[in-house]
């Protein structure tokens, strides 16, 4: 009996630590969405406070994106050097502190400067906890990546809802300072758990394990030319999954900024109904991510990517070209369900191929798509019309499906 009890103790401990690690990472994903959404709902009030024009505010808001893109690749290197758990905790502290800075500014240039810092923290924590999640997915051998992104979406919905409730009674300064306090408290609790748990070993197809020392008696390593070809193919696949992330994020950014305007001006919806458009999309996306693990277990990654991209393309064609408000809302929901798991799967595959650097590449390209979407839709709407411009979301979703189908053999290898 004693040996059996000892064996059970040894096998139960790792499972318990992985469960606690999953919970801690889920908390950080939710915190990221909560803090970012809390900032977004106070943008109108901060615009009034700074006295910025629409164009000046647009330039200042680019600071978030610029800070994120600049630091994402650097964060990949920091994760390799210091570990994904440590970097996640440090970035969560920086994110919580920097969200309190925008209300302290009184000009557009100053706002842009502090948003650069906020964006750097936001981009860095995304690379860090996605990298940690990739290692956990490999250790558990279950496709749970969508569940983490579902936590981000739920955190965002909670942050936006809370922001809407307190907007009338709290100034932006007090509201965002409250987010700082909440963020630091959550980081203190979840970060303590995260720092106590050793990160799981990298998955077999990461570059670190490919470069592991050769045990005695094993076959000689492949020639340098073969390794170079393998490295080039790996980089190409990482870039390919980054393109899928870009196509997905393009749609998210476009719908966030243009769905309400399309419903109001093209379909004569009331202001209240128009505001529901993005909520339908976001809710469908959250549902899709909550069910993503089961979907991936049943269909596999390639079928999920192809099916999701195709579904999103058909949904967005309905949302953009429908003659009625309710049909457009249905289209937005179908689009959200289709896009839900494309970004998580793309980031997870890039991370399994190249570790934190792969996550950084895919995240940078994905964030670039979110940057590209809103202005691209605006330019096309001026040249053509807004419904026609929104069909570009369908085109890129279909492109993601085609990329996933064409590269399925190379990705499987």
Coordinates of C-alpha atoms in Angstrom, one line a residue:
X1 CA 0.0 0.0 0.0
X2 CA 2.7 2.6 0.8
X3 CA 4.3 2.5 -2.7
X4 CA 0.9 2.9 -4.3
X5 CA 0.1 6.0 -2.2
X6 CA 3.5 7.5 -3.0
X7 CA 2.8 6.9 -6.7
X8 CA -0.5 8.7 -6.5
X9 CA 1.1 11.6 -4.7
X10 CA 3.7 12.0 -7.4
X11 CA 1.1 12.0 -10.3
X12 CA -1.5 14.2 -8.6
X13 CA 0.9 17.1 -7.8
X14 CA 1.7 18.0 -11.4
X15 CA -1.9 17.8 -12.4
X16 CA -2.9 20.1 -9.5
X17 CA -0.1 22.6 -10.4
X18 CA -1.2 22.7 -14.0
X19 CA -4.8 23.3 -12.9
X20 CA -3.7 26.2 -10.7
X21 CA -1.6 27.5 -13.5
X22 CA -4.5 27.4 -15.9
X23 CA -6.7 29.4 -13.4
X24 CA -4.0 32.0 -12.8
X25 CA -3.5 32.5 -16.6
X26 CA -7.2 32.8 -17.1
X27 CA -7.4 35.5 -14.5
X28 CA -4.6 37.5 -16.3
X29 CA -6.4 37.2 -19.6
X30 CA -9.6 38.4 -18.0
X31 CA -7.8 41.3 -16.3
X32 CA -6.3 42.4 -19.6
X33 CA -9.7 42.6 -21.2
X34 CA -11.2 44.3 -18.2
X35 CA -8.6 47.0 -17.9
X36 CA -8.5 47.7 -21.7
X37 CA -12.3 48.0 -22.0
X38 CA -12.4 50.3 -18.9
X39 CA -10.1 52.7 -20.7
X40 CA -12.0 52.5 -24.0
X41 CA -15.3 53.6 -22.5
X42 CA -13.7 56.7 -21.1
X43 CA -12.2 57.9 -24.4
X44 CA -15.1 60.4 -25.0
X45 CA -14.6 62.1 -21.6
X46 CA -10.9 62.3 -22.0
X47 CA -11.3 63.8 -25.4
X48 CA -13.3 66.6 -23.8
X49 CA -10.8 67.0 -21.1
X50 CA -7.8 67.4 -23.5
X51 CA -9.8 69.5 -25.9
X52 CA -8.4 67.4 -28.8
X53 CA -10.0 67.5 -32.2
X54 CA -11.1 64.3 -33.9
X55 CA -7.9 64.1 -35.9
X56 CA -5.7 64.9 -33.0
X57 CA -7.4 62.3 -30.9
X58 CA -6.9 59.7 -33.7
X59 CA -3.2 60.4 -33.7
X60 CA -3.0 60.2 -29.9
X61 CA -4.9 56.9 -29.9
X62 CA -2.3 55.5 -32.3
X63 CA 0.1 55.6 -29.3
X64 CA -1.6 52.5 -28.0
X65 CA -1.0 50.6 -31.2
X66 CA 2.5 51.9 -31.7
X67 CA 3.6 51.1 -28.2
X68 CA 2.2 47.5 -28.5
X69 CA 3.8 46.9 -31.9
X70 CA 7.2 48.3 -30.8
X71 CA 7.5 46.1 -27.7
X72 CA 5.9 42.8 -28.8
X73 CA 9.1 41.5 -30.5
X74 CA 11.2 42.7 -27.5
X75 CA 8.9 40.9 -25.1
X76 CA 9.5 37.6 -26.9
X77 CA 13.2 37.9 -26.1
X78 CA 12.5 38.9 -22.5
X79 CA 10.3 35.8 -22.1
X80 CA 13.1 33.5 -23.3
X81 CA 15.5 35.2 -20.9
X82 CA 13.5 35.6 -17.7
X83 CA 10.5 33.3 -18.2
X84 CA 7.0 33.9 -19.3
X85 CA 5.5 33.9 -15.8
X86 CA 7.8 36.6 -14.5
X87 CA 7.3 38.8 -17.5
X88 CA 3.5 38.4 -17.3
X89 CA 3.4 39.6 -13.7
X90 CA 5.7 42.6 -14.4
X91 CA 3.6 43.6 -17.4
X92 CA 0.4 43.3 -15.4
X93 CA 1.7 45.7 -12.9
X94 CA 2.8 48.1 -15.6
X95 CA -0.6 47.8 -17.3
X96 CA -2.4 48.5 -14.1
X97 CA -0.3 51.6 -13.4
X98 CA -0.3 53.0 -16.9
X99 CA -4.1 52.9 -17.3
X100 CA -4.4 55.7 -14.6
X101 CA -2.2 58.1 -16.7
X102 CA -4.6 59.3 -19.5
X103 CA -6.9 61.3 -17.2
X104 CA -3.9 63.2 -15.9
X105 CA -3.1 64.7 -19.4
X106 CA -4.5 68.0 -20.7
X107 CA -3.3 68.0 -24.4
X108 CA -3.3 65.6 -27.3
X109 CA 0.5 65.2 -27.4
X110 CA 0.7 64.4 -23.7
X111 CA -2.2 61.9 -24.1
X112 CA -0.3 60.2 -27.0
X113 CA 2.8 60.0 -24.9
X114 CA 1.1 58.2 -22.0
X115 CA -0.8 56.0 -24.4
X116 CA 2.5 54.9 -25.8
X117 CA 3.4 53.5 -22.4
X118 CA 0.0 52.0 -21.9
X119 CA 0.2 50.3 -25.3
X120 CA 3.7 49.0 -24.5
X121 CA 2.4 47.3 -21.4
X122 CA -0.7 46.0 -23.2
X123 CA 1.2 44.5 -26.1
X124 CA 3.9 43.0 -23.8
X125 CA 1.4 41.2 -21.5
X126 CA -0.4 39.8 -24.5
X127 CA 2.9 38.2 -25.8
X128 CA 3.8 37.0 -22.3
X129 CA 0.6 35.3 -21.2
X130 CA 0.0 33.9 -24.7
X131 CA 3.4 32.3 -24.6
X132 CA 2.8 30.9 -21.1
X133 CA -0.6 29.6 -22.4
X134 CA 1.1 27.9 -25.4
X135 CA 3.4 25.9 -23.0
X136 CA 0.4 24.9 -20.8
X137 CA -1.6 23.8 -23.9
X138 CA 1.4 21.5 -24.8
X139 CA 1.7 20.1 -21.3
X140 CA -2.1 19.4 -21.0
X141 CA -2.3 18.1 -24.6
X142 CA -5.7 19.6 -24.9
X143 CA -6.6 22.5 -27.3
X144 CA -7.7 24.9 -24.5
X145 CA -6.3 28.1 -26.0
X146 CA -9.7 29.5 -27.0
X147 CA -10.8 29.3 -23.3
X148 CA -8.1 31.9 -22.4
X149 CA -9.3 34.2 -25.1
X150 CA -12.9 33.7 -24.0
X151 CA -11.7 35.0 -20.6
X152 CA -10.3 38.1 -22.3
X153 CA -13.6 38.7 -24.0
X154 CA -15.6 38.2 -20.8
X155 CA -13.2 40.5 -19.0
X156 CA -13.8 43.1 -21.7
X157 CA -17.5 42.8 -21.5
X158 CA -17.4 43.2 -17.7
X159 CA -15.0 46.2 -18.0
X160 CA -17.2 47.9 -20.5
X161 CA -20.4 47.2 -18.6
X162 CA -18.9 48.5 -15.3
X163 CA -17.5 51.6 -17.1
X164 CA -20.9 52.4 -18.5
X165 CA -22.5 52.1 -15.1
X166 CA -20.0 54.4 -13.3
X167 CA -19.4 56.9 -16.1
X168 CA -22.2 59.2 -14.9
X169 CA -21.0 59.2 -11.3
X170 CA -17.2 59.0 -11.4
X171 CA -14.7 61.1 -13.2
X172 CA -12.3 59.4 -15.6
X173 CA -9.5 60.0 -13.0
X174 CA -11.3 58.2 -10.2
X175 CA -12.6 55.4 -12.5
X176 CA -9.2 54.6 -14.0
X177 CA -7.5 54.9 -10.7
X178 CA -10.0 52.4 -9.4
X179 CA -8.9 50.1 -12.3
X180 CA -5.3 50.5 -11.2
X181 CA -6.2 49.4 -7.6
X182 CA -8.2 46.4 -8.9
X183 CA -5.4 45.5 -11.3
X184 CA -2.7 45.6 -8.7
X185 CA -4.8 43.5 -6.2
X186 CA -5.6 40.9 -8.8
X187 CA -2.0 40.8 -9.9
X188 CA -0.8 40.3 -6.3
X189 CA -3.1 37.3 -5.8
X190 CA -2.8 35.6 -9.2
X191 CA 0.8 36.6 -9.7
X192 CA 1.8 34.9 -6.5
X193 CA 0.4 31.7 -7.8
X194 CA 2.0 32.2 -11.2
X195 CA 5.4 32.8 -9.8
X196 CA 5.3 29.8 -7.6
X197 CA 4.6 27.4 -10.5
X198 CA 7.5 26.3 -12.7
X199 CA 6.5 26.8 -16.4
X200 CA 5.9 23.5 -18.2
X201 CA 8.7 22.3 -20.5
X202 CA 8.5 23.6 -24.1
X203 CA 6.5 21.5 -26.5
X204 CA 8.3 19.2 -28.8
X205 CA 8.2 21.4 -31.9
X206 CA 9.8 24.5 -30.3
X207 CA 13.2 25.6 -31.4
X208 CA 14.7 25.1 -28.0
X209 CA 14.1 21.4 -28.0
X210 CA 15.2 21.0 -31.5
X211 CA 18.5 22.4 -30.5
X212 CA 18.9 20.1 -27.5
X213 CA 22.1 18.1 -27.0
X214 CA 22.3 14.8 -28.8
X215 CA 22.4 11.8 -26.5
X216 CA 25.2 9.2 -27.0
X217 CA 24.5 6.7 -29.7
X218 CA 21.8 8.7 -31.4
X219 CA 21.9 9.5 -35.1
X220 CA 24.1 12.3 -36.3
X221 CA 22.3 15.7 -36.6
X222 CA 21.1 16.8 -40.0
X223 CA 23.4 18.8 -42.2
X224 CA 23.5 22.5 -41.9
X225 CA 21.8 23.0 -45.2
X226 CA 18.9 20.8 -44.0
X227 CA 18.6 22.6 -40.7
X228 CA 18.6 26.0 -42.6
X229 CA 15.8 24.7 -44.8
X230 CA 13.9 23.6 -41.7
X231 CA 14.4 26.9 -40.0
X232 CA 13.3 28.8 -43.1
X233 CA 10.1 26.6 -43.3
X234 CA 9.4 27.2 -39.7
X235 CA 9.7 31.0 -40.1
X236 CA 7.4 30.8 -43.1
X237 CA 4.8 28.9 -41.2
X238 CA 5.0 31.3 -38.3
X239 CA 4.5 34.2 -40.7
X240 CA 1.6 32.2 -42.3
X241 CA -0.2 31.8 -39.0
X242 CA 0.5 35.5 -38.3
X243 CA -1.4 36.3 -41.5
X244 CA -4.3 34.3 -40.3
X245 CA -4.2 36.4 -37.1
X246 CA -4.1 39.6 -39.1
X247 CA -7.1 38.6 -41.2
X248 CA -9.0 37.9 -37.9
X249 CA -8.0 41.0 -36.1
X250 CA -8.8 43.1 -39.2
X251 CA -12.4 42.0 -38.9
X252 CA -12.5 42.7 -35.1
X253 CA -11.2 46.2 -35.5
X254 CA -13.5 47.0 -38.4
X255 CA -16.7 45.8 -36.6
X256 CA -15.7 47.6 -33.4
X257 CA -15.5 51.0 -35.2
X258 CA -17.9 50.7 -38.1
X259 CA -20.8 48.3 -37.2
X260 CA -22.9 50.9 -35.4
X261 CA -22.4 53.5 -38.2
X262 CA -23.4 50.9 -40.8
X263 CA -26.6 50.1 -38.9
X264 CA -27.5 53.7 -38.3
X265 CA -26.7 55.4 -41.6
X266 CA -27.2 52.6 -44.1
X267 CA -30.1 50.7 -42.4
X268 CA -31.8 53.6 -40.5
X269 CA -31.5 51.9 -37.1
X270 CA -32.0 53.9 -34.0
X271 CA -29.0 54.9 -31.9
X272 CA -29.8 52.2 -29.3
X273 CA -30.2 49.4 -31.9
X274 CA -27.1 50.5 -33.7
X275 CA -25.1 50.2 -30.4
X276 CA -26.3 46.6 -30.1
X277 CA -24.5 45.6 -33.3
X278 CA -21.0 45.2 -31.9
X279 CA -22.4 43.7 -28.7
X280 CA -24.0 40.9 -30.8
X281 CA -20.6 40.3 -32.5
X282 CA -18.7 40.3 -29.2
X283 CA -21.2 38.0 -27.5
X284 CA -21.1 35.6 -30.4
X285 CA -17.3 35.7 -30.3
X286 CA -17.3 34.9 -26.6
X287 CA -19.7 32.0 -27.0
X288 CA -17.5 30.7 -29.9
X289 CA -14.4 30.8 -27.7
X290 CA -16.1 29.1 -24.7
X291 CA -17.0 26.2 -27.0
X292 CA -13.7 26.3 -28.9
X293 CA -11.9 23.6 -27.0
X294 CA -14.7 21.0 -27.7
X295 CA -14.8 22.2 -31.4
X296 CA -11.0 21.8 -31.8
X297 CA -11.1 18.3 -30.2
X298 CA -13.8 17.3 -32.6
X299 CA -12.6 18.9 -35.8
X300 CA -8.9 19.6 -35.3
X301 CA -7.1 22.8 -36.0
X302 CA -7.1 22.9 -39.8
X303 CA -10.8 22.2 -40.1
X304 CA -11.6 24.7 -37.4
X305 CA -9.6 27.4 -39.2
X306 CA -11.1 26.6 -42.6
X307 CA -14.6 26.3 -41.2
X308 CA -14.3 29.4 -39.1
X309 CA -13.0 31.5 -41.9
X310 CA -15.7 30.3 -44.3
X311 CA -18.4 30.9 -41.7
X312 CA -17.2 34.4 -41.0
X313 CA -17.0 35.3 -44.7
X314 CA -20.6 34.2 -45.2
X315 CA -21.8 36.0 -42.1
X316 CA -20.1 39.2 -43.0
X317 CA -21.5 39.2 -46.5
X318 CA -24.9 39.0 -44.8
X319 CA -24.1 41.7 -42.3
X320 CA -22.7 44.1 -44.9
X321 CA -25.3 43.6 -47.7
X322 CA -28.5 42.7 -45.8
X323 CA -31.5 45.0 -46.5
X324 CA -32.8 44.9 -42.9
X325 CA -31.3 45.6 -39.4
X326 CA -32.2 42.2 -38.0
X327 CA -30.6 40.4 -40.9
X328 CA -27.4 42.5 -40.4
X329 CA -27.4 41.7 -36.7
X330 CA -27.7 38.0 -37.5
X331 CA -24.8 38.4 -39.9
X332 CA -22.6 40.1 -37.2
X333 CA -23.3 37.2 -34.9
X334 CA -22.4 34.6 -37.5
X335 CA -19.2 36.5 -38.2
X336 CA -18.3 36.5 -34.5
X337 CA -18.9 32.8 -34.2
X338 CA -16.7 32.2 -37.3
X339 CA -13.8 34.5 -36.2
X340 CA -13.9 33.4 -32.6
X341 CA -11.2 30.7 -32.7
X342 CA -9.0 31.8 -35.6
X343 CA -6.7 34.2 -33.6
X344 CA -6.3 31.8 -30.6
X345 CA -5.4 28.9 -32.9
X346 CA -3.0 30.9 -35.0
X347 CA -1.1 32.3 -32.0
X348 CA -1.0 28.8 -30.4
X349 CA 0.4 27.2 -33.5
X350 CA 3.0 30.0 -34.0
X351 CA 4.0 29.6 -30.4
X352 CA 4.4 25.8 -30.7
X353 CA 6.6 26.3 -33.7
X354 CA 8.9 29.1 -32.4
X355 CA 8.2 29.7 -28.7
X356 CA 7.7 33.3 -27.4
X357 CA 9.2 34.7 -30.6
X358 CA 6.5 32.9 -32.6
X359 CA 3.8 34.3 -30.4
X360 CA 5.4 37.8 -30.8
X361 CA 5.4 37.6 -34.6
X362 CA 1.8 36.4 -34.8
X363 CA 0.6 38.9 -32.2
X364 CA 2.4 41.8 -34.0
X365 CA 0.8 40.9 -37.3
X366 CA -2.6 40.4 -35.6
X367 CA -2.4 43.8 -33.9
X368 CA -1.3 45.2 -37.3
X369 CA -4.6 43.9 -38.7
X370 CA -6.5 45.6 -36.0
X371 CA -4.7 48.8 -36.8
X372 CA -5.3 48.4 -40.5
X373 CA -9.0 47.6 -40.4
X374 CA -10.7 50.8 -39.2
X375 CA -8.8 53.2 -41.5
X376 CA -8.9 50.9 -44.5
X377 CA -12.7 50.6 -44.1
X378 CA -12.9 54.4 -43.9
X379 CA -11.0 55.0 -47.1
X380 CA -12.9 52.3 -49.0
X381 CA -16.2 53.8 -47.7
X382 CA -15.2 57.1 -49.2
X383 CA -14.4 55.6 -52.6
X384 CA -17.3 53.1 -52.7
X385 CA -19.8 52.8 -49.9
X386 CA -19.6 51.5 -46.3
X387 CA -21.5 48.3 -47.1
X388 CA -19.0 47.6 -49.9
X389 CA -16.1 48.4 -47.7
X390 CA -17.3 46.0 -45.0
X391 CA -17.2 43.2 -47.5
X392 CA -13.4 43.4 -47.2
X393 CA -13.9 41.7 -43.8
X394 CA -15.5 38.8 -45.6
X395 CA -12.7 38.7 -48.2
X396 CA -10.0 38.5 -45.5
X397 CA -11.9 35.9 -43.5
X398 CA -12.1 33.8 -46.7
X399 CA -8.4 34.4 -47.3
X400 CA -7.6 33.0 -43.8
X401 CA -9.6 29.9 -44.6
X402 CA -7.7 29.5 -47.9
X403 CA -4.3 30.0 -46.2
X404 CA -5.2 27.3 -43.6
X405 CA -6.4 24.9 -46.3
X406 CA -3.3 25.4 -48.5
X407 CA -0.8 25.1 -45.7
X408 CA -2.4 22.2 -43.9
X409 CA 0.2 19.6 -44.9
X410 CA 3.1 21.8 -44.1
X411 CA 1.5 22.7 -40.7
X412 CA 0.9 19.1 -39.9
X413 CA 4.5 18.2 -40.7

